PDB file of C-alpha atoms and ligand atoms in Angstrom:
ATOM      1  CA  UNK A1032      24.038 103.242  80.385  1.00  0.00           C
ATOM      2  CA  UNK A1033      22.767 105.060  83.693  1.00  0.00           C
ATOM      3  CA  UNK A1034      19.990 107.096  81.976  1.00  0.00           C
ATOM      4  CA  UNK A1035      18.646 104.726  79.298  1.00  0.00           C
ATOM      5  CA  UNK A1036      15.167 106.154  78.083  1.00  0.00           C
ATOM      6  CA  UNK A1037      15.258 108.412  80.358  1.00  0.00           C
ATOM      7  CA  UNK A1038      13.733 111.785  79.533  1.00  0.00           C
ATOM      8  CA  UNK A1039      15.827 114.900  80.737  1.00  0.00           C
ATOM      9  CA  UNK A1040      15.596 118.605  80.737  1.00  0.00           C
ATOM     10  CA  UNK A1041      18.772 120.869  81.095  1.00  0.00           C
ATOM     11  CA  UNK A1042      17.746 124.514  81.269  1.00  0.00           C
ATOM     12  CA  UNK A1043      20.665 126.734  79.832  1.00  0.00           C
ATOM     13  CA  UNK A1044      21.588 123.685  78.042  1.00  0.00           C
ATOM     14  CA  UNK A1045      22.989 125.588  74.687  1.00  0.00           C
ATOM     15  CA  UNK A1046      26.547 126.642  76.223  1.00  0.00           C
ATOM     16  CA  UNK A1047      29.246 125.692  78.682  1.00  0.00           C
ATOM     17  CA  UNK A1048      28.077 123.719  81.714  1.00  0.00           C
ATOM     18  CA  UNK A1049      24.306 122.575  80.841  1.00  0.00           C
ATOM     19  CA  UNK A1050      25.619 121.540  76.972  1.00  0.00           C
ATOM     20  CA  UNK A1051      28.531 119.043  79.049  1.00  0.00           C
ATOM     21  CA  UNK A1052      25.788 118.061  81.297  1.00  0.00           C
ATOM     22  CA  UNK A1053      23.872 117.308  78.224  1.00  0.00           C
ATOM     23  CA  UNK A1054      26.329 115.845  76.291  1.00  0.00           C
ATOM     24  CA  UNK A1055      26.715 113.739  79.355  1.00  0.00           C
ATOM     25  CA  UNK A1056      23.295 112.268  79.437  1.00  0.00           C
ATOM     26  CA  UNK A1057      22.777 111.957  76.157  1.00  0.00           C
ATOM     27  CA  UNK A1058      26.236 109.756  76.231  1.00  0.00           C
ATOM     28  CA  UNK A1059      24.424 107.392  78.913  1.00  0.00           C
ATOM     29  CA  UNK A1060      20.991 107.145  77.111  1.00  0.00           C
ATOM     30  CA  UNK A1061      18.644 109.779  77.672  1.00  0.00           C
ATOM     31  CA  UNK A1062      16.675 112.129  75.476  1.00  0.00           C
ATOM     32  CA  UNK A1063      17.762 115.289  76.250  1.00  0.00           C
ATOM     33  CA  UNK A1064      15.442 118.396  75.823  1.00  0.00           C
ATOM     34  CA  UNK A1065      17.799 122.036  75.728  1.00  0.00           C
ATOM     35  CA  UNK A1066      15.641 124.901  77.131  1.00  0.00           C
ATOM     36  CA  UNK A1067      17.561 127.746  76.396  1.00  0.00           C
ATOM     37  CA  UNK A1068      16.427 131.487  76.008  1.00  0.00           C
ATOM     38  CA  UNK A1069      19.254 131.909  73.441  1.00  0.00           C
ATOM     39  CA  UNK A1070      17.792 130.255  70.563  1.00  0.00           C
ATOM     40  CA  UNK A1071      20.501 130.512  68.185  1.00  0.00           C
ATOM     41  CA  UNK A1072      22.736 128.542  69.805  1.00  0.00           C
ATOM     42  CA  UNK A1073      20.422 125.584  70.297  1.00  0.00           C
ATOM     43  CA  UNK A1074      20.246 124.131  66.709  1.00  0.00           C
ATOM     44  CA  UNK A1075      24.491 123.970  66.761  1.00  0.00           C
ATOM     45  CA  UNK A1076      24.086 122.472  70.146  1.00  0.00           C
ATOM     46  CA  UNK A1077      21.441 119.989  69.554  1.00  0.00           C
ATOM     47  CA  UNK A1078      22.984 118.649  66.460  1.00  0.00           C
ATOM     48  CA  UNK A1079      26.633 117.590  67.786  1.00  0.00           C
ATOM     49  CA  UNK A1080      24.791 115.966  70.394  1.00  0.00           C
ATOM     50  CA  UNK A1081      23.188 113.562  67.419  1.00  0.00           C
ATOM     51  CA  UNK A1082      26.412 114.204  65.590  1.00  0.00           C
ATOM     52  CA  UNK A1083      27.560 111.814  68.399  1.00  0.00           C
ATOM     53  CA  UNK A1084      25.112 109.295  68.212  1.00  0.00           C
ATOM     54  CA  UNK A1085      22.510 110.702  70.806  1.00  0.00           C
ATOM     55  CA  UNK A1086      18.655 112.011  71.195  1.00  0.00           C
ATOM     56  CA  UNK A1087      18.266 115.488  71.921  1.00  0.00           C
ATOM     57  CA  UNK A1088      16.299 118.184  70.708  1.00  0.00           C
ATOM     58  CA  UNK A1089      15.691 122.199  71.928  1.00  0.00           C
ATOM     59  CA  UNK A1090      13.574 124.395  72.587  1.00  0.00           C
ATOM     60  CA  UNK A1091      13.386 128.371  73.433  1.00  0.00           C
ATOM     61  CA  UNK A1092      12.543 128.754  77.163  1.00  0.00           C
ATOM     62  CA  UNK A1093      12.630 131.929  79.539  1.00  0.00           C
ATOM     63  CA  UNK A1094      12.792 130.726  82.648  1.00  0.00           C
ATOM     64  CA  UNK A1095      11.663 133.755  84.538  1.00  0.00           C
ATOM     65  CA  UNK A1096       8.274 133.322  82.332  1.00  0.00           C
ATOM     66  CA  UNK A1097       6.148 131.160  84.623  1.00  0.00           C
ATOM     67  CA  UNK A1098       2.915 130.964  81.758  1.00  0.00           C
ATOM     68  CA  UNK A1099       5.584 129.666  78.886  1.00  0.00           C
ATOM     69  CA  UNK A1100       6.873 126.784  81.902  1.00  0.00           C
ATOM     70  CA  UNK A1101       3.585 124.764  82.473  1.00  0.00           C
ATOM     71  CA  UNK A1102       2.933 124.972  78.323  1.00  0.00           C
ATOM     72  CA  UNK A1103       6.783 123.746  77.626  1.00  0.00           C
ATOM     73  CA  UNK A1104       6.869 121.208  80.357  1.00  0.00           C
ATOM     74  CA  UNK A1105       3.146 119.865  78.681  1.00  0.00           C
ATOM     75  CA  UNK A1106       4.575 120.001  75.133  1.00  0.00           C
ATOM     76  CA  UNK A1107       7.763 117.902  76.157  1.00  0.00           C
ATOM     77  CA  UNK A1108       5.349 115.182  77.785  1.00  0.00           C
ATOM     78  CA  UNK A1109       3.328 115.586  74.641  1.00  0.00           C
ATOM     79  CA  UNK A1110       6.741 114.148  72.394  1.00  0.00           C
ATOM     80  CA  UNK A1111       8.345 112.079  75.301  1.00  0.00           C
ATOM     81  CA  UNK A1112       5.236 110.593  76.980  1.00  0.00           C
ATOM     82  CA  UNK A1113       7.269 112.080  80.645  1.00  0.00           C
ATOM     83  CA  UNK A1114       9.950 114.146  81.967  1.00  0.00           C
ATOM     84  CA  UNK A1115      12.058 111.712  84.611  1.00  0.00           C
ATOM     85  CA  UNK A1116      14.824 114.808  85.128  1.00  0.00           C
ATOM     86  CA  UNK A1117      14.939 118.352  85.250  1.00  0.00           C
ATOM     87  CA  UNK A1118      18.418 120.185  85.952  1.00  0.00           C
ATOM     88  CA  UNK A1119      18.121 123.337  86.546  1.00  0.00           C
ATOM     89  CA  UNK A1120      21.149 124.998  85.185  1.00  0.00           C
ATOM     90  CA  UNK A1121      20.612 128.483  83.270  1.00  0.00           C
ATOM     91  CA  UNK A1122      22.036 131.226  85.002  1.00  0.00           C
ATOM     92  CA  UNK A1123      23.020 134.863  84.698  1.00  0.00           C
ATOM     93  CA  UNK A1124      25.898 137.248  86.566  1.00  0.00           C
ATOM     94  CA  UNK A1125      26.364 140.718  87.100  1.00  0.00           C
ATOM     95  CA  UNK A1126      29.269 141.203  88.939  1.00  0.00           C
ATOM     96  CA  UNK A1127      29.581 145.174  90.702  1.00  0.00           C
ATOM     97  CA  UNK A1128      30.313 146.709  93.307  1.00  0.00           C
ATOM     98  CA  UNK A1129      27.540 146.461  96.461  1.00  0.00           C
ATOM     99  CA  UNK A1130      26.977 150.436  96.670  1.00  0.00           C
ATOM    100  CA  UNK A1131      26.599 150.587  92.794  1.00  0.00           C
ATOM    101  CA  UNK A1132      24.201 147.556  91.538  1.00  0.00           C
ATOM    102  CA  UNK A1133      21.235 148.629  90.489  1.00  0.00           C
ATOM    103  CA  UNK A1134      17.915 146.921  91.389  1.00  0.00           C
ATOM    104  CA  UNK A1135      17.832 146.038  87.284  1.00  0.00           C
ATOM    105  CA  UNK A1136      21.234 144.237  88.189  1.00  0.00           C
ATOM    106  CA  UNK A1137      19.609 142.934  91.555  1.00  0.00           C
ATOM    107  CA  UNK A1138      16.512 141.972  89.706  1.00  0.00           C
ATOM    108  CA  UNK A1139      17.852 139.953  86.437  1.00  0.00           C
ATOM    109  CA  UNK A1140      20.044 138.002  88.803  1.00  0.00           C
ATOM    110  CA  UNK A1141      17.515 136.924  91.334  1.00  0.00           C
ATOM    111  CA  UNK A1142      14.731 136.262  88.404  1.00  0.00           C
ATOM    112  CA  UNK A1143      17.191 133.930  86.365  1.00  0.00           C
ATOM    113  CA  UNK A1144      18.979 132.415  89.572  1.00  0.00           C
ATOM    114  CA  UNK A1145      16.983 131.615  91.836  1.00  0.00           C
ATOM    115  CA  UNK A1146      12.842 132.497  90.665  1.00  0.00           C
ATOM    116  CA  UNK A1147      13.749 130.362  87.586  1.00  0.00           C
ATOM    117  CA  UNK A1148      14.362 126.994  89.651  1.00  0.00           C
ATOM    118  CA  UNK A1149      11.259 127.748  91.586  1.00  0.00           C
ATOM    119  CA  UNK A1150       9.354 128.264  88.735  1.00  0.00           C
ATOM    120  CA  UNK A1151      10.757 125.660  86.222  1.00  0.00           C
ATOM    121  CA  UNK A1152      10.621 123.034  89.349  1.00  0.00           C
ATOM    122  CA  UNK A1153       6.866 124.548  89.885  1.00  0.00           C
ATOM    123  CA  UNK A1154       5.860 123.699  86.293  1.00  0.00           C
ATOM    124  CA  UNK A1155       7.768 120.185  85.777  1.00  0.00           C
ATOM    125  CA  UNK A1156       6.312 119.220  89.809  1.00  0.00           C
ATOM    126  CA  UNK A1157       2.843 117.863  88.737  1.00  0.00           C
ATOM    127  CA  UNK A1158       4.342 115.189  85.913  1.00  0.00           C
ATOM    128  CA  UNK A1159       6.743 114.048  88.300  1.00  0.00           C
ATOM    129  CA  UNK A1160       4.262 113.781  91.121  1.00  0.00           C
ATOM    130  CA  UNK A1161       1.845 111.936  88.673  1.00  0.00           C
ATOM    131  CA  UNK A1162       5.071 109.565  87.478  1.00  0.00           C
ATOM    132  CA  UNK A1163       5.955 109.099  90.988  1.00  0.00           C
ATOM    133  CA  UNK A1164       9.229 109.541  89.895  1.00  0.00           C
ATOM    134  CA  UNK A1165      11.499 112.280  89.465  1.00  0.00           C
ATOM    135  CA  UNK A1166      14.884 113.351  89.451  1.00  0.00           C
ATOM    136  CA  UNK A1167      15.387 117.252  90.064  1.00  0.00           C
ATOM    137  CA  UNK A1168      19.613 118.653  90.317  1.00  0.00           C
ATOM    138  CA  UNK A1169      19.975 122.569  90.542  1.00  0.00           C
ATOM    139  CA  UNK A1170      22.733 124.324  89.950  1.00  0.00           C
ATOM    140  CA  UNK A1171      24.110 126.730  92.897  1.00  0.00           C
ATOM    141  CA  UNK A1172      27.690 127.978  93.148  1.00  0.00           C
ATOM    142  CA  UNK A1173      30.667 127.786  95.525  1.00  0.00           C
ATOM    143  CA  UNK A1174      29.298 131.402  96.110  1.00  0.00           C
ATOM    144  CA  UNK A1175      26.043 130.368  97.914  1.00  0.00           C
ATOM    145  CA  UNK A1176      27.808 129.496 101.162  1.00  0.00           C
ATOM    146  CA  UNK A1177      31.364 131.228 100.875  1.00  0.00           C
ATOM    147  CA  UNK A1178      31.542 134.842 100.528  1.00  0.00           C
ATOM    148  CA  UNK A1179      34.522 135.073  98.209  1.00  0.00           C
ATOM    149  CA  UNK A1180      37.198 137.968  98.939  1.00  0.00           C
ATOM    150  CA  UNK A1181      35.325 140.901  97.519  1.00  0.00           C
ATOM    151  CA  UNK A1182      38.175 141.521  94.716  1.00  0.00           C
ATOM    152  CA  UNK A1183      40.110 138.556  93.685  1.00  0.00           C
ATOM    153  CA  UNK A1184      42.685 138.680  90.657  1.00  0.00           C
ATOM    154  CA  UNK A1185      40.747 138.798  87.717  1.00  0.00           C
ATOM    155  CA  UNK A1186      37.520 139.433  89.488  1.00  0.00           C
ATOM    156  CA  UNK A1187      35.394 142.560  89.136  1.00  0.00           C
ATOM    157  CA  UNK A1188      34.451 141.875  92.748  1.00  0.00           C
ATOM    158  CA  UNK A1189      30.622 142.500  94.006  1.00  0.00           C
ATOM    159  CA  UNK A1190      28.813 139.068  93.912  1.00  0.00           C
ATOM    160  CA  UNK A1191      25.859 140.549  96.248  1.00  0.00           C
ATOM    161  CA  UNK A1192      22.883 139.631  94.185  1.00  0.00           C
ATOM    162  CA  UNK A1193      24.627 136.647  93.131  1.00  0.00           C
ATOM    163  CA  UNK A1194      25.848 134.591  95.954  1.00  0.00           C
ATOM    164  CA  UNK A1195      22.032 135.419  97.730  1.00  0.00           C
ATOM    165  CA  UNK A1196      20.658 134.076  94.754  1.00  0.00           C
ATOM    166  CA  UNK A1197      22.730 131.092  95.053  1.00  0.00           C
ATOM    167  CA  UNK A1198      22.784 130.263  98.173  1.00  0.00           C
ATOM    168  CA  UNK A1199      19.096 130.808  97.740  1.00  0.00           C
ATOM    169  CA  UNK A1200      18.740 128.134  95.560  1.00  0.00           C
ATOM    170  CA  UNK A1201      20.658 125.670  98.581  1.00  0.00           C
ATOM    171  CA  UNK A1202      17.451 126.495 101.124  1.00  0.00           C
ATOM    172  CA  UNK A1203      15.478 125.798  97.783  1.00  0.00           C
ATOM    173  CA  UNK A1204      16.488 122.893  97.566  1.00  0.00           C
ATOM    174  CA  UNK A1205      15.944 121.414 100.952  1.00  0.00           C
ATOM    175  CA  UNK A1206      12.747 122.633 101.014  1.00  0.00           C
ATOM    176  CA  UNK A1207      11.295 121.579  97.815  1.00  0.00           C
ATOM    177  CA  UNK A1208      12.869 118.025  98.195  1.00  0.00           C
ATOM    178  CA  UNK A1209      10.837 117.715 101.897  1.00  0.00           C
ATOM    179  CA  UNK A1210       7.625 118.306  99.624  1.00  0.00           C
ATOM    180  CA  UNK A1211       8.472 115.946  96.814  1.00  0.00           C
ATOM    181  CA  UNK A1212      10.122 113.766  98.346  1.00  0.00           C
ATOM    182  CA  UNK A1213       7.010 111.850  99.510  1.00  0.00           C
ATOM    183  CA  UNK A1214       5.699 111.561  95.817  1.00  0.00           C
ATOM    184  CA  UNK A1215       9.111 110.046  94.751  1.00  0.00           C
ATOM    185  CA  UNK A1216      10.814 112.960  93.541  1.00  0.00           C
ATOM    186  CA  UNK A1217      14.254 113.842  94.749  1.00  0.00           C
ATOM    187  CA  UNK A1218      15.860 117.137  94.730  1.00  0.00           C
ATOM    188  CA  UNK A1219      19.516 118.150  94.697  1.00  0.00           C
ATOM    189  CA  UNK A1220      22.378 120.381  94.240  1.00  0.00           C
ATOM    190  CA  UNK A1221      25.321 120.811  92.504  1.00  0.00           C
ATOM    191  CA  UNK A1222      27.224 123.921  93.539  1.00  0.00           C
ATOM    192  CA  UNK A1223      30.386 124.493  91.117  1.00  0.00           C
ATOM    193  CA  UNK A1224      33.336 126.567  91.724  1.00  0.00           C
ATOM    194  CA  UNK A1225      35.301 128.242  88.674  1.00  0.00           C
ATOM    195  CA  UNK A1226      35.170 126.355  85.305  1.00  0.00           C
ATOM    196  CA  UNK A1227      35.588 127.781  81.720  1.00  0.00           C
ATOM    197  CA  UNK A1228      32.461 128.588  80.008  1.00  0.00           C
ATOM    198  CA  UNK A1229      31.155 131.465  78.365  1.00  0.00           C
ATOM    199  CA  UNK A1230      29.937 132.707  81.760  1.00  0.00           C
ATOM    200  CA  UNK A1231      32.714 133.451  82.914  1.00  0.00           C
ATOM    201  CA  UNK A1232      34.136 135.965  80.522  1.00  0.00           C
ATOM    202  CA  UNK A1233      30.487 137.577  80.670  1.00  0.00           C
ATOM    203  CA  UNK A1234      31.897 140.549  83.475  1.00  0.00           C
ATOM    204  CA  UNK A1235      35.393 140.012  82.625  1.00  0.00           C
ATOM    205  CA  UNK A1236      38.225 141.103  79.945  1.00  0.00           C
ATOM    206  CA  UNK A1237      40.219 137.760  78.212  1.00  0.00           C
ATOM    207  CA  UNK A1238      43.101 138.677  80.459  1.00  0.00           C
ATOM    208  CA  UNK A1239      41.006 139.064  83.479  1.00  0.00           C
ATOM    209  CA  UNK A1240      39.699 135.393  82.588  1.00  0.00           C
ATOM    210  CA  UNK A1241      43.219 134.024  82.269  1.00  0.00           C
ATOM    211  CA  UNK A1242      44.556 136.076  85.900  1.00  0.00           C
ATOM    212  CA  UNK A1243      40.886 134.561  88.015  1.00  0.00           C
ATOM    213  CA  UNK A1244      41.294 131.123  86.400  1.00  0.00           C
ATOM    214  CA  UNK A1245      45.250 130.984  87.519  1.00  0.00           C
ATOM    215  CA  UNK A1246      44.005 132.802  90.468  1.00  0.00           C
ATOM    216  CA  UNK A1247      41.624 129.866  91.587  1.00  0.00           C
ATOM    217  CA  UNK A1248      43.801 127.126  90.483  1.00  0.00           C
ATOM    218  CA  UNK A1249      46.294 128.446  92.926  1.00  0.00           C
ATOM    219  CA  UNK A1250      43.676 128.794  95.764  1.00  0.00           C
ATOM    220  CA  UNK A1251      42.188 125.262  95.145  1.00  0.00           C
ATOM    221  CA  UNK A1252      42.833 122.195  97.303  1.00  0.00           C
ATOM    222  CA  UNK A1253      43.596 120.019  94.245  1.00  0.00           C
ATOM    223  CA  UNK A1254      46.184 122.889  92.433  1.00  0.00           C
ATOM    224  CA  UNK A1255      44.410 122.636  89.188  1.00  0.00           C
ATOM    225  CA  UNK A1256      40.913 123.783  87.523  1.00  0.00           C
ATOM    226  CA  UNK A1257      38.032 121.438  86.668  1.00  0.00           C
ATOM    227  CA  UNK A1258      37.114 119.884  83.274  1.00  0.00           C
ATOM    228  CA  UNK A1259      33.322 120.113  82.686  1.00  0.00           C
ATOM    229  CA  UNK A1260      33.418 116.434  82.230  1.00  0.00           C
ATOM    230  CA  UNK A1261      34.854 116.306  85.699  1.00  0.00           C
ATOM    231  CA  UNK A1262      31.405 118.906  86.912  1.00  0.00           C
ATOM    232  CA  UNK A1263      28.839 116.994  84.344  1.00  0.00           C
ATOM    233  CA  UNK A1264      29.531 113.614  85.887  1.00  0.00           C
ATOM    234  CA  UNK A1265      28.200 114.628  89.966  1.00  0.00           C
ATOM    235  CA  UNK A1266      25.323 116.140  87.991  1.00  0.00           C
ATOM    236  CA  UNK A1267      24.879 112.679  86.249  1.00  0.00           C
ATOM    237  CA  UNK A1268      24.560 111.036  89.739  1.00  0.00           C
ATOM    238  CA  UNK A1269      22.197 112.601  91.278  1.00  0.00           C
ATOM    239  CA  UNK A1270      19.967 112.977  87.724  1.00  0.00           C
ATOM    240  CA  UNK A1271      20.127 109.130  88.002  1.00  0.00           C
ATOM    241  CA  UNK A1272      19.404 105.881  90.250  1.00  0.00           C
ATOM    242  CA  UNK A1273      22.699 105.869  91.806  1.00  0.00           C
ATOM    243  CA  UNK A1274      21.262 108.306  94.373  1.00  0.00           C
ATOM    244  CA  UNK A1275      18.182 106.884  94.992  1.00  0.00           C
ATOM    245  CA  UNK A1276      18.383 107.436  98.406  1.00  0.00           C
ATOM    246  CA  UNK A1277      19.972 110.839  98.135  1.00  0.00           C
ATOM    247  CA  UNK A1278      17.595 114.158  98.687  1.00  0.00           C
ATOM    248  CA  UNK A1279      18.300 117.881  99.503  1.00  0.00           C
ATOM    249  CA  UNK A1280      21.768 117.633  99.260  1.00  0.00           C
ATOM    250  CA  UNK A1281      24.810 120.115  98.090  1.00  0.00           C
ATOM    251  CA  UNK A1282      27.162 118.666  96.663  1.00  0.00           C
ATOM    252  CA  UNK A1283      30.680 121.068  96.272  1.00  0.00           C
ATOM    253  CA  UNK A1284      32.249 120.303  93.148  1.00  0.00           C
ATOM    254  CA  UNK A1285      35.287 122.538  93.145  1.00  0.00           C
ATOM    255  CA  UNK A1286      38.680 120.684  93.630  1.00  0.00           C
ATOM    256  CA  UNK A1287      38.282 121.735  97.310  1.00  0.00           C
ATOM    257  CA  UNK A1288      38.249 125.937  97.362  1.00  0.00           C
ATOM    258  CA  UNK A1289      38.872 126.843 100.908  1.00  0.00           C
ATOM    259  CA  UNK A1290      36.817 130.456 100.872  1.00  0.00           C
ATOM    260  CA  UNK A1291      33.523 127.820 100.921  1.00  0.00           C
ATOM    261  CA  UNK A1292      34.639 125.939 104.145  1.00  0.00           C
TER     262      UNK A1292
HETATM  263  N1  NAD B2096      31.124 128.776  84.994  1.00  0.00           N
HETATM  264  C1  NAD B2096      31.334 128.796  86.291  1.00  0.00           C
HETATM  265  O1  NAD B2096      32.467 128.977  86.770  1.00  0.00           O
HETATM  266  C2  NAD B2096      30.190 128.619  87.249  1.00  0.00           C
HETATM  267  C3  NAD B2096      30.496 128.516  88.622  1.00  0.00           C
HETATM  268  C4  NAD B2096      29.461 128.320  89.524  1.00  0.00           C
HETATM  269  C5  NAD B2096      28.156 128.207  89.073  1.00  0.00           C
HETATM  270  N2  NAD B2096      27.895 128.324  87.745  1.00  0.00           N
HETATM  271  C6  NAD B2096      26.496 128.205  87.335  1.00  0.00           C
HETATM  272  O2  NAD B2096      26.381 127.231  86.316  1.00  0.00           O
HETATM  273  C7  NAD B2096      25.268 127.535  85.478  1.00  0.00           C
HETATM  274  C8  NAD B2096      25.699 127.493  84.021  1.00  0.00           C
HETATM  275  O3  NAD B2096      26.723 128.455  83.827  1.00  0.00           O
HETATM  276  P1  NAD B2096      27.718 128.433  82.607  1.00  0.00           P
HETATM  277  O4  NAD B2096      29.051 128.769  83.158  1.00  0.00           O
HETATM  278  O5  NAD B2096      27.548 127.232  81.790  1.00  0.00           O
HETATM  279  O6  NAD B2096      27.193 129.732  81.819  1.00  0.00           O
HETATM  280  P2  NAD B2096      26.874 129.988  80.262  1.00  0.00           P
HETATM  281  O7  NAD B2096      26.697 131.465  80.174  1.00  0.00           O
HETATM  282  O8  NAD B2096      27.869 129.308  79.416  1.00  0.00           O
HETATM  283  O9  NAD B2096      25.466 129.270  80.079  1.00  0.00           O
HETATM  284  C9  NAD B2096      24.297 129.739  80.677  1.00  0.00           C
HETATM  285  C10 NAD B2096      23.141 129.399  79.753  1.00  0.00           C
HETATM  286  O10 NAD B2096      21.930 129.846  80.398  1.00  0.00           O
HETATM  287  C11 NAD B2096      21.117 130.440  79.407  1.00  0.00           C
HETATM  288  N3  NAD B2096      20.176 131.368  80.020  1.00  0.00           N
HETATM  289  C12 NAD B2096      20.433 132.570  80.586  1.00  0.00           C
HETATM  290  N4  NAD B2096      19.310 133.146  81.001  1.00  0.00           N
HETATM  291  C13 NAD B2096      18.301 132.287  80.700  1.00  0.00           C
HETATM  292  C14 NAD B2096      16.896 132.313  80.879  1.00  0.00           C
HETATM  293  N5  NAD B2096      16.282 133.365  81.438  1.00  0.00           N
HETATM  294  N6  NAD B2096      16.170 131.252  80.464  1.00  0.00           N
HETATM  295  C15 NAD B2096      16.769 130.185  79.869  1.00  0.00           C
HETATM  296  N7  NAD B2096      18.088 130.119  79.652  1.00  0.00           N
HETATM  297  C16 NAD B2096      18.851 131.160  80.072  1.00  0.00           C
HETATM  298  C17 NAD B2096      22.094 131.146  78.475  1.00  0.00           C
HETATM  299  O11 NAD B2096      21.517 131.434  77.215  1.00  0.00           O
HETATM  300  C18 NAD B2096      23.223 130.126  78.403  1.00  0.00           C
HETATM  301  O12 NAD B2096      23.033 129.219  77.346  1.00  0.00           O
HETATM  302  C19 NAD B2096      24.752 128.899  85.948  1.00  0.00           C
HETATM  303  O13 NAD B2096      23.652 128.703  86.808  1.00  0.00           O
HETATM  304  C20 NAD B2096      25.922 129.467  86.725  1.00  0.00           C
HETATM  305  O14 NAD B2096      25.509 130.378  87.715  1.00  0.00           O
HETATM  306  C21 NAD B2096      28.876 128.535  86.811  1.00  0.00           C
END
């Protein structure tokens, strides 16, 4: 088991990517804490995670509200004793057109995207520093260094405040793992291109879903999409020892798409 006793935190962990990536860790060991603003779907979440024989447990997090951060991150070292990982995974879109996003649209994105992993990596910093240990994996996207066409089958087109708040979150990285890397924490990223989740139907019809998803499969290097399984386990090696000697990294996971090269 990679993560055995390990304490982890997956932010957005109640649907599609951060519940595989839990699933994932709870599979190797860890107790895995679900921050997720949507607090229905935490209890279904949490419970096929023990369904399968793991620890895990949730909790109702904004993660554009810096005050509620510092008091979740104490209350999980409160029940755990430490946090050893943090991946920060929640995430919003709102795909539109350049001339017509709002600054609402421009704001949500850029608060949830990218001000979240500051602040969540802000409030879990001083445990980790203390620990002198830490493991720290954001999520980015494909988007954050390739600008995709701007209207792509099945794609609304107009991912402005997105890809800036993505490829916000790659700088972020670098520079966060420079100032905690001395203290033992590492910090790095996971940038994703398409996979199926909830997310991804968020701006689209179910037919516009089915046309983007054959869309990318054609487009992508390996001919085929990407199980989460397939996106969870990169996530699991940075989140664990196997990089120990691995900071402020990207790592692409996205069978190859050529608009990020
Ligand atoms: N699905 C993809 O194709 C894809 C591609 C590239 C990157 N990503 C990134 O992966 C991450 C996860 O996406 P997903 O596809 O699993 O989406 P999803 O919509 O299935 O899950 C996102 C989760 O984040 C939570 N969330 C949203 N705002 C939050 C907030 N303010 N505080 C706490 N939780 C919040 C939601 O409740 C949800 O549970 C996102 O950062 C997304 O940008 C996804």
């Amino acid at each position: 088991m990679r993560l055995k006793d390990k304490i982890a935190i997956v932010t957005g962990g109640a649907s599609g990517i951060g519940k595989a990536i839990s699933d994932l860790f709870a599979a190797e060991g860890a107790a895995v804490v679900l921050a997720d603003k949507n607090e229905d779907a935490i209890p279904e979440a949490v419970e096929s995670i023990k369904q399968a024989g793991g620890r895990a447990s949730g909790s109702a997090v904004d993660v554009t509200q810096r005050d509620q951060l510092a008091e979740f991150m104490d209350k999980v070292v409160a029940q755990y004793g430490r946090i050893d990982i943090l991946i920060n995974n929640a995430g919003v879109s709102r795909y539109r057109p350049f001339a017509t996003t709002t600054s609402e649209d421009w704001d949500i994105v850029l608060d949830v995207d990218l001000k979240g992993v500051f602040f969540c990596t802000q409030a879990v910093a001083p445990h980790m520093v203390r620990q002198n240990y830490g493991r720290v994996v954001n999520i980015s996207s494909a988007l954050g260094t390739g600008a995709a066409p701007h209207k792509t089958a099945g794609s609304p087109g107009g991912s402005a405040a997105y890809a800036s708040a993505k490829a916000g979150v790659i700088m972020l990285t670098k520079t966060l793992a420079r100032e905690l890397g001395p203290s033992g924490v590492t910090v790095n990223c996971i940038a994703p291109g398409s996979f199926l989740t909830p997310f991804s139907a968020s701006t689209r019809t179910p037919e516009e879903v089915q046309e983007h998803l054959q869309h990318r499969k054609s487009t992508v290097v390996l001919g085929r999409l990407g199980t989460l399984q397939e996106l969870a386990a990169p996530v699991l090696f940075f989140a664990s020892d196997d990089s120990s000697y691995v900071t402020g990294h990207t790592l692409f996971v996205d069978g190859g798409r050529s608009d990020r090269m």
